[in-house]
mmCIF file of C-alpha atoms and ligand atoms in Angstrom:
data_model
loop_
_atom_site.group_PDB
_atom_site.id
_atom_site.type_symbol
_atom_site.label_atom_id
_atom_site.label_comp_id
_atom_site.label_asym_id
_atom_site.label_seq_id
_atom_site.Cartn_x
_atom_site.Cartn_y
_atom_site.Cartn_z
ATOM 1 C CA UNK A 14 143.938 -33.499 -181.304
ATOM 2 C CA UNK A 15 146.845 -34.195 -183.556
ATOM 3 C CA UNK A 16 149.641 -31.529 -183.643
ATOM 4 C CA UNK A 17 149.679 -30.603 -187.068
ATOM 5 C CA UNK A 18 145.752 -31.143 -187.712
ATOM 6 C CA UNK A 19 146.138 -28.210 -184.734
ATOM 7 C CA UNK A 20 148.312 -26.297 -186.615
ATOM 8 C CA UNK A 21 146.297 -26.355 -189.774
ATOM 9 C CA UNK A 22 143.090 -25.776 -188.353
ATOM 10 C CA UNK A 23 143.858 -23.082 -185.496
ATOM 11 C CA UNK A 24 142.802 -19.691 -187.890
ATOM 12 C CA UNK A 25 142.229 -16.583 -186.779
ATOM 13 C CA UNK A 26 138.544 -16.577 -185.985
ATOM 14 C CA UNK A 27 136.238 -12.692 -185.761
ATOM 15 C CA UNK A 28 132.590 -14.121 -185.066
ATOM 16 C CA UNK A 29 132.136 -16.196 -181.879
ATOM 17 C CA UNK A 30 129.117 -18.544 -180.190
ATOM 18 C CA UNK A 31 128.017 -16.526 -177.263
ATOM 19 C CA UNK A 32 128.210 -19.489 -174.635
ATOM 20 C CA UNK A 33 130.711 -18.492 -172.234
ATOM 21 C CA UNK A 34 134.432 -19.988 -171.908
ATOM 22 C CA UNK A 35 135.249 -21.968 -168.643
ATOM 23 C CA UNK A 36 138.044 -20.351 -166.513
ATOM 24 C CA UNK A 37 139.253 -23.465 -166.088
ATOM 25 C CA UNK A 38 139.980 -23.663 -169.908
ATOM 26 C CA UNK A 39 141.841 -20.211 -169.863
ATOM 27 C CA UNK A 40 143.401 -20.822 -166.511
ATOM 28 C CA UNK A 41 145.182 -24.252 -168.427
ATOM 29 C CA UNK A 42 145.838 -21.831 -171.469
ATOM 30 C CA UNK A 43 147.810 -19.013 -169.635
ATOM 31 C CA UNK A 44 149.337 -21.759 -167.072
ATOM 32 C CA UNK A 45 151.384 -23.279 -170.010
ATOM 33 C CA UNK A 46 152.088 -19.712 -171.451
ATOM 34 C CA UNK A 47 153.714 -18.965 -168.213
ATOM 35 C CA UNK A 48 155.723 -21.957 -168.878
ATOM 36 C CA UNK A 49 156.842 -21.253 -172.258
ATOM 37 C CA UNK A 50 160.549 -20.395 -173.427
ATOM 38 C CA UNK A 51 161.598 -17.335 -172.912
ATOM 39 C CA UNK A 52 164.816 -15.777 -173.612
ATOM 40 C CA UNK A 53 167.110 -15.575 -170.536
ATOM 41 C CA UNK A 54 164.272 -17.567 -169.015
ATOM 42 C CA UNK A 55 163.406 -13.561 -168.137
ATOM 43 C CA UNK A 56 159.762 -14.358 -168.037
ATOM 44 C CA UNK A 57 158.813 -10.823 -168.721
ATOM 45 C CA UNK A 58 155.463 -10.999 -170.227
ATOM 46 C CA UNK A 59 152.291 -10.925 -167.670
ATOM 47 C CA UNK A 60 148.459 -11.518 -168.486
ATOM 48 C CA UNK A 61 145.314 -10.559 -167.474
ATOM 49 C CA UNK A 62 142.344 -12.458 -168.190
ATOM 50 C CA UNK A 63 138.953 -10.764 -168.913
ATOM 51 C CA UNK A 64 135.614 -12.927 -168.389
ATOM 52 C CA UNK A 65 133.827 -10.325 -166.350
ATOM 53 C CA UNK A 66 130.969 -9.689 -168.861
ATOM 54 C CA UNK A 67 131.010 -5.677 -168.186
ATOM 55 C CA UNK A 68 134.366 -5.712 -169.056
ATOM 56 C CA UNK A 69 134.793 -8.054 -171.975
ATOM 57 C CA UNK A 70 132.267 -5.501 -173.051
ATOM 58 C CA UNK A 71 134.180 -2.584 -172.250
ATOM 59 C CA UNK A 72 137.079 -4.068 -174.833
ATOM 60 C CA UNK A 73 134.874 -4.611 -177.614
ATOM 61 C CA UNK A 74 135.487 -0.798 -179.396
ATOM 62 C CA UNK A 75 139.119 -1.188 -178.222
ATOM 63 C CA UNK A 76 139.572 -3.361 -180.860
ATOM 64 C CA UNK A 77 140.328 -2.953 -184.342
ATOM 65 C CA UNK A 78 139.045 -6.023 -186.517
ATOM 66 C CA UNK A 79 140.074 -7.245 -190.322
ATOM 67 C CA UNK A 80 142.060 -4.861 -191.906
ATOM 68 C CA UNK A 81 141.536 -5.801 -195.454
ATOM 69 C CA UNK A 82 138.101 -5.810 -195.192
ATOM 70 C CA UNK A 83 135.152 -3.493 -195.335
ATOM 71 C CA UNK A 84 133.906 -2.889 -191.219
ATOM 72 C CA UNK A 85 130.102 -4.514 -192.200
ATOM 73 C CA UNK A 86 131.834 -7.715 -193.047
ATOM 74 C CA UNK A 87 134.904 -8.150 -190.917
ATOM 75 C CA UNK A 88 134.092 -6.637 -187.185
ATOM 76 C CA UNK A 89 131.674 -8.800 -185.462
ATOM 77 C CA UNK A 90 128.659 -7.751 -184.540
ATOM 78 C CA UNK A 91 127.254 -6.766 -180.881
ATOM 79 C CA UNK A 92 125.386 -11.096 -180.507
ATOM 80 C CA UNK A 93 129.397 -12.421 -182.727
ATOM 81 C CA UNK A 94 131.499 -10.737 -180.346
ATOM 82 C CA UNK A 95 134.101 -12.784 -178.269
ATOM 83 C CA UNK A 96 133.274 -13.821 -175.094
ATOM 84 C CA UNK A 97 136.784 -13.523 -173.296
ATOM 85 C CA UNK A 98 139.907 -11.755 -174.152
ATOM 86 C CA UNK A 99 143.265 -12.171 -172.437
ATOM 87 C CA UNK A 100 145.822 -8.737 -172.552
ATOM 88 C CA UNK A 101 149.374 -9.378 -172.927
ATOM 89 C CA UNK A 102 151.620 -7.604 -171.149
ATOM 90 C CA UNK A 103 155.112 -7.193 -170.936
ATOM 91 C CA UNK A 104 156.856 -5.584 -168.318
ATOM 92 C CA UNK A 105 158.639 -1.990 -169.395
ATOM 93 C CA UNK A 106 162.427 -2.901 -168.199
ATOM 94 C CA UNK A 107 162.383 -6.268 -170.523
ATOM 95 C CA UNK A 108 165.163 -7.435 -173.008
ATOM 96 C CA UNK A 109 165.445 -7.352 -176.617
ATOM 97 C CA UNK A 110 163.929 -10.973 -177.332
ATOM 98 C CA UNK A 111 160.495 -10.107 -175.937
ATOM 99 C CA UNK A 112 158.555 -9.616 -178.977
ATOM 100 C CA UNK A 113 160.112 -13.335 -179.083
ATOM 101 C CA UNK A 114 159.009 -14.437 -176.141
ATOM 102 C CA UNK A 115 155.366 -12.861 -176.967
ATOM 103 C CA UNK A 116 155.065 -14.663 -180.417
ATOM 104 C CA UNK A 117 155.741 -18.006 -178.435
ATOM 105 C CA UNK A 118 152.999 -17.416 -175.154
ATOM 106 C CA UNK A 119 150.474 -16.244 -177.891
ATOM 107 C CA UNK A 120 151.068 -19.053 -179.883
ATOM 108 C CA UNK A 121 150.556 -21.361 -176.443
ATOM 109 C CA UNK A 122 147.741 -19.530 -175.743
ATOM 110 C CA UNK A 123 145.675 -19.970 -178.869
ATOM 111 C CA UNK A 124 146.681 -23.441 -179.692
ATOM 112 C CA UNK A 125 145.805 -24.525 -176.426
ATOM 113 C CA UNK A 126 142.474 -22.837 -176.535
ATOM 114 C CA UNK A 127 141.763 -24.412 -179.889
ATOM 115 C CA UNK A 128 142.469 -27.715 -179.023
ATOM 116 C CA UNK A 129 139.152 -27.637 -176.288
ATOM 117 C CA UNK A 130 137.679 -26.324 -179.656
ATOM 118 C CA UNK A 131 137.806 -22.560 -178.531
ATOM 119 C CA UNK A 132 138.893 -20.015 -181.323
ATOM 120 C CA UNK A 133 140.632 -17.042 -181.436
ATOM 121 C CA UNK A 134 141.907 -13.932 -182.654
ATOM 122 C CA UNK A 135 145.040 -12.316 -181.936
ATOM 123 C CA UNK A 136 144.366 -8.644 -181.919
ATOM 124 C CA UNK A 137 147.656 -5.997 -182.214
ATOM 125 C CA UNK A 138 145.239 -3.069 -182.913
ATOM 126 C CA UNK A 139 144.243 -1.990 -179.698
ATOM 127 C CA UNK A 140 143.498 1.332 -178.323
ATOM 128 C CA UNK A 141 146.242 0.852 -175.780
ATOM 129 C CA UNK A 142 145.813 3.830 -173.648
ATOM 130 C CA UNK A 143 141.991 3.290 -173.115
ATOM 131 C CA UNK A 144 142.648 -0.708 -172.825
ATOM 132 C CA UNK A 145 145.300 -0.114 -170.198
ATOM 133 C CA UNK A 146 143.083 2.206 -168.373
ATOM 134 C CA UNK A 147 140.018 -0.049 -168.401
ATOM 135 C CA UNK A 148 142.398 -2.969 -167.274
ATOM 136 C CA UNK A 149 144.111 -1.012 -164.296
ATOM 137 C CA UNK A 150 147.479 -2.395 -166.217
ATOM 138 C CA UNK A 151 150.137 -1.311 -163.098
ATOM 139 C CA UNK A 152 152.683 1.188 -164.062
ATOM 140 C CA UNK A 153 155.833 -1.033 -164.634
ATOM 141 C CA UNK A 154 153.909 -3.355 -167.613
ATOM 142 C CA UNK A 155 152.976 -2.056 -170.792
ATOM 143 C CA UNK A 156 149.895 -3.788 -172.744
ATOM 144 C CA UNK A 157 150.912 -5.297 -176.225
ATOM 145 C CA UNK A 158 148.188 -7.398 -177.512
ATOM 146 C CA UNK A 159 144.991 -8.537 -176.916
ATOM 147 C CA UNK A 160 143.752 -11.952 -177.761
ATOM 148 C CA UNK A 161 139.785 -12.446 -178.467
ATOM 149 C CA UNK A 162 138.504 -15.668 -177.526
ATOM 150 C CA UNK A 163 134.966 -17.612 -178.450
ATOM 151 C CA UNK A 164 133.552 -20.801 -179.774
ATOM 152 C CA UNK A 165 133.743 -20.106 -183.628
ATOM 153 C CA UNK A 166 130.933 -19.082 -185.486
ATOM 154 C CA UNK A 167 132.509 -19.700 -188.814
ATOM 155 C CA UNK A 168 135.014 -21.517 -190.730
ATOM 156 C CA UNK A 169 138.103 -20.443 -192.421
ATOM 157 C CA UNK A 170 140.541 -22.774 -194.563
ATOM 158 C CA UNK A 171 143.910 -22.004 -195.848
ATOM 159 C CA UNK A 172 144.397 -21.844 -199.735
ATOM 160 C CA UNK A 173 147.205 -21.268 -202.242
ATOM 161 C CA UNK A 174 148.383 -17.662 -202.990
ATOM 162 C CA UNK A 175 146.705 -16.923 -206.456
ATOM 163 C CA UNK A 176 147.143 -12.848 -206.680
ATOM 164 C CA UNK A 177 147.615 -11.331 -203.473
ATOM 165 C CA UNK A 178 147.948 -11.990 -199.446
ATOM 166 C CA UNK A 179 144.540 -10.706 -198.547
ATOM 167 C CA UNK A 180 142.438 -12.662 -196.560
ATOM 168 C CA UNK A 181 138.403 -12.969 -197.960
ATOM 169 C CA UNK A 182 135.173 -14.265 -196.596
ATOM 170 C CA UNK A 183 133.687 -16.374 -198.746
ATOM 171 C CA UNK A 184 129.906 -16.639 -200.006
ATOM 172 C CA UNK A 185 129.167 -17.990 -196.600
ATOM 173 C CA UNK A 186 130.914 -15.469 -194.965
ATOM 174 C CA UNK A 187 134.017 -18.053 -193.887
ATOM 175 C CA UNK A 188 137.247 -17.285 -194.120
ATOM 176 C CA UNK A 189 139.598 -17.896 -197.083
ATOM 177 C CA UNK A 190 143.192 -17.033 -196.086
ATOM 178 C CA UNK A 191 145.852 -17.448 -198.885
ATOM 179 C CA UNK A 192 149.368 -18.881 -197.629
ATOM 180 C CA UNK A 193 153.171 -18.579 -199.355
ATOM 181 C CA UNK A 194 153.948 -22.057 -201.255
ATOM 182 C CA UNK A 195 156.376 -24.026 -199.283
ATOM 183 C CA UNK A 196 158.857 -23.939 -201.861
ATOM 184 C CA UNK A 197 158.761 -20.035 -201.674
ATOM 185 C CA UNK A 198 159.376 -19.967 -197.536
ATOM 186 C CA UNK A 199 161.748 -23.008 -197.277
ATOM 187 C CA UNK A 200 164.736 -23.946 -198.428
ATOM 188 C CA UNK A 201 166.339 -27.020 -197.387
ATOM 189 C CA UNK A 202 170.284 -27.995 -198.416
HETATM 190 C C1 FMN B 5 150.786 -10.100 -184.267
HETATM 191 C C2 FMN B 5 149.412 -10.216 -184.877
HETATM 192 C C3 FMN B 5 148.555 -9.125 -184.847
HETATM 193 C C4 FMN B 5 147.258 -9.226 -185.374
HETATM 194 N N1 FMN B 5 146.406 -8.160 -185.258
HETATM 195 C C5 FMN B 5 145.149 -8.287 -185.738
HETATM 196 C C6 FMN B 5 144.216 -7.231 -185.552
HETATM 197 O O1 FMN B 5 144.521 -6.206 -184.958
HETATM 198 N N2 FMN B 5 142.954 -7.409 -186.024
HETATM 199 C C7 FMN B 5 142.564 -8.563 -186.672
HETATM 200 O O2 FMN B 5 141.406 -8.668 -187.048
HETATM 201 N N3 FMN B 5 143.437 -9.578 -186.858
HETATM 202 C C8 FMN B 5 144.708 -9.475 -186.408
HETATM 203 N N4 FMN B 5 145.578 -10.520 -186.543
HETATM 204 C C9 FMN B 5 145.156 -11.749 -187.232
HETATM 205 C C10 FMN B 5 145.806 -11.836 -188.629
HETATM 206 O O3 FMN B 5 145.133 -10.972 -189.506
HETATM 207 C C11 FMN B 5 145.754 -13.286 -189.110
HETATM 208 O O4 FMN B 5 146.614 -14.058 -188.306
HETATM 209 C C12 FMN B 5 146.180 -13.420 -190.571
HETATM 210 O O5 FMN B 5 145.257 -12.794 -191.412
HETATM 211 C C13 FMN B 5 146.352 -14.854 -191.002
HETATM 212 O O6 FMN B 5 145.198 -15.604 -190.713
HETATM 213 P P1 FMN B 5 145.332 -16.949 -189.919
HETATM 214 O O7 FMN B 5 145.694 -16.581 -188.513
HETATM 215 O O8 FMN B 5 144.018 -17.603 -189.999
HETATM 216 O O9 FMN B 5 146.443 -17.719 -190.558
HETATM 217 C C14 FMN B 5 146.852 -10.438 -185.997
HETATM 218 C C15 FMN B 5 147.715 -11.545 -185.999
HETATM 219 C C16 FMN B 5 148.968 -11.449 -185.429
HETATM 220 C C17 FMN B 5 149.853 -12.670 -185.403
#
């Protein structure tokens, strides 16, 4: 696929197929993660990869989904939930450029799942204590973010900002997600 068609179309996604992801697919994923830049070339950050079907699961009320909108529309329901997730980790004695280093393996992560067509959702609000429990997370690595991963079950487009920030599901229930003008973001002299 095209890098910026990639970039445009890789949205956050919150209702998934239920046909299961390869591991090969998230194996290729996570392999160029671990690649990535990282400050210091530290390589701080570690993953685990959840396709166990008790599990994935087990992570589904660990999650909190859509912020901005009402529960019945935005968290997916028991037959829309992802299929997969992947916890990142980083390790407790890292520097000050992980959060860094974690916005650039996500960002590997997801685009590389989209481009075999598989969605995802980057989730920050996790029950961490229960999540780290459930994935036997060792001592020295503290858990971060989780990422939900599915075939997508809906659309969602980008459109200009017209009152506020909010994302909305439209009257098809896909996703409308309003983004700054360029002019507002960027300057260039
Ligand atoms: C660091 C980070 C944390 C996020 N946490 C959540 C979350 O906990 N729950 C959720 O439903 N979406 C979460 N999202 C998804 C954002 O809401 C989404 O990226 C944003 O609305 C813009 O939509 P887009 O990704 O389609 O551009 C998170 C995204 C990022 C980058």
């Amino acid at each position: 696929m095209d890098l910026k068609k990639l970039y445009e179309e890789c949205r956050t996604f919150r209702r998934f197929k239920q046909d299961e992801i390869s591991k090969a697919d998230i194996t290729e994923a996570l392999d160029m993660a671990r690649i990535s830049s990282c400050g210091m070339n530290a390589q701080k950050l570690r993953y685990i990869a959840v396709l166990n079907k008790d599990t994935v699961a087990k992570m589904q009320p660990l999650v909190k989904w859509a912020g901005f909108l009402p529960k019945e529309l935005g968290t997916p329901k028991e037959n829309e939930c992802p299929t997969a997730y992947i916890a990142v980790l980083k390790s407790k004695d890292a520097g000050a450029f992980i959060d860094v280093d974690l916005g650039i393996a996500t960002n590997t992560i997801v685009t590389m799942l989209y481009s075999k067509g598989i969605g995802s959702c980057i989730l920050g609000s996790v029950n961490v204590a229960e999540a780290e429990k459930l994935l036997e997370v060792p001592e020295d690595l503290s858990l971060r973010l989780v990422i939900g991963i599915g075939y997508p079950d809906h659309k969602s487009s980008i459109t200009e900002v017209t009152d506020d920030l909010k994302y909305r599901m439209d009257e098809n229930r896909d996703y409308v997600v309003p983004k700054l003008d360029f002019d507002k973001v960027v300057k260039i002299i």
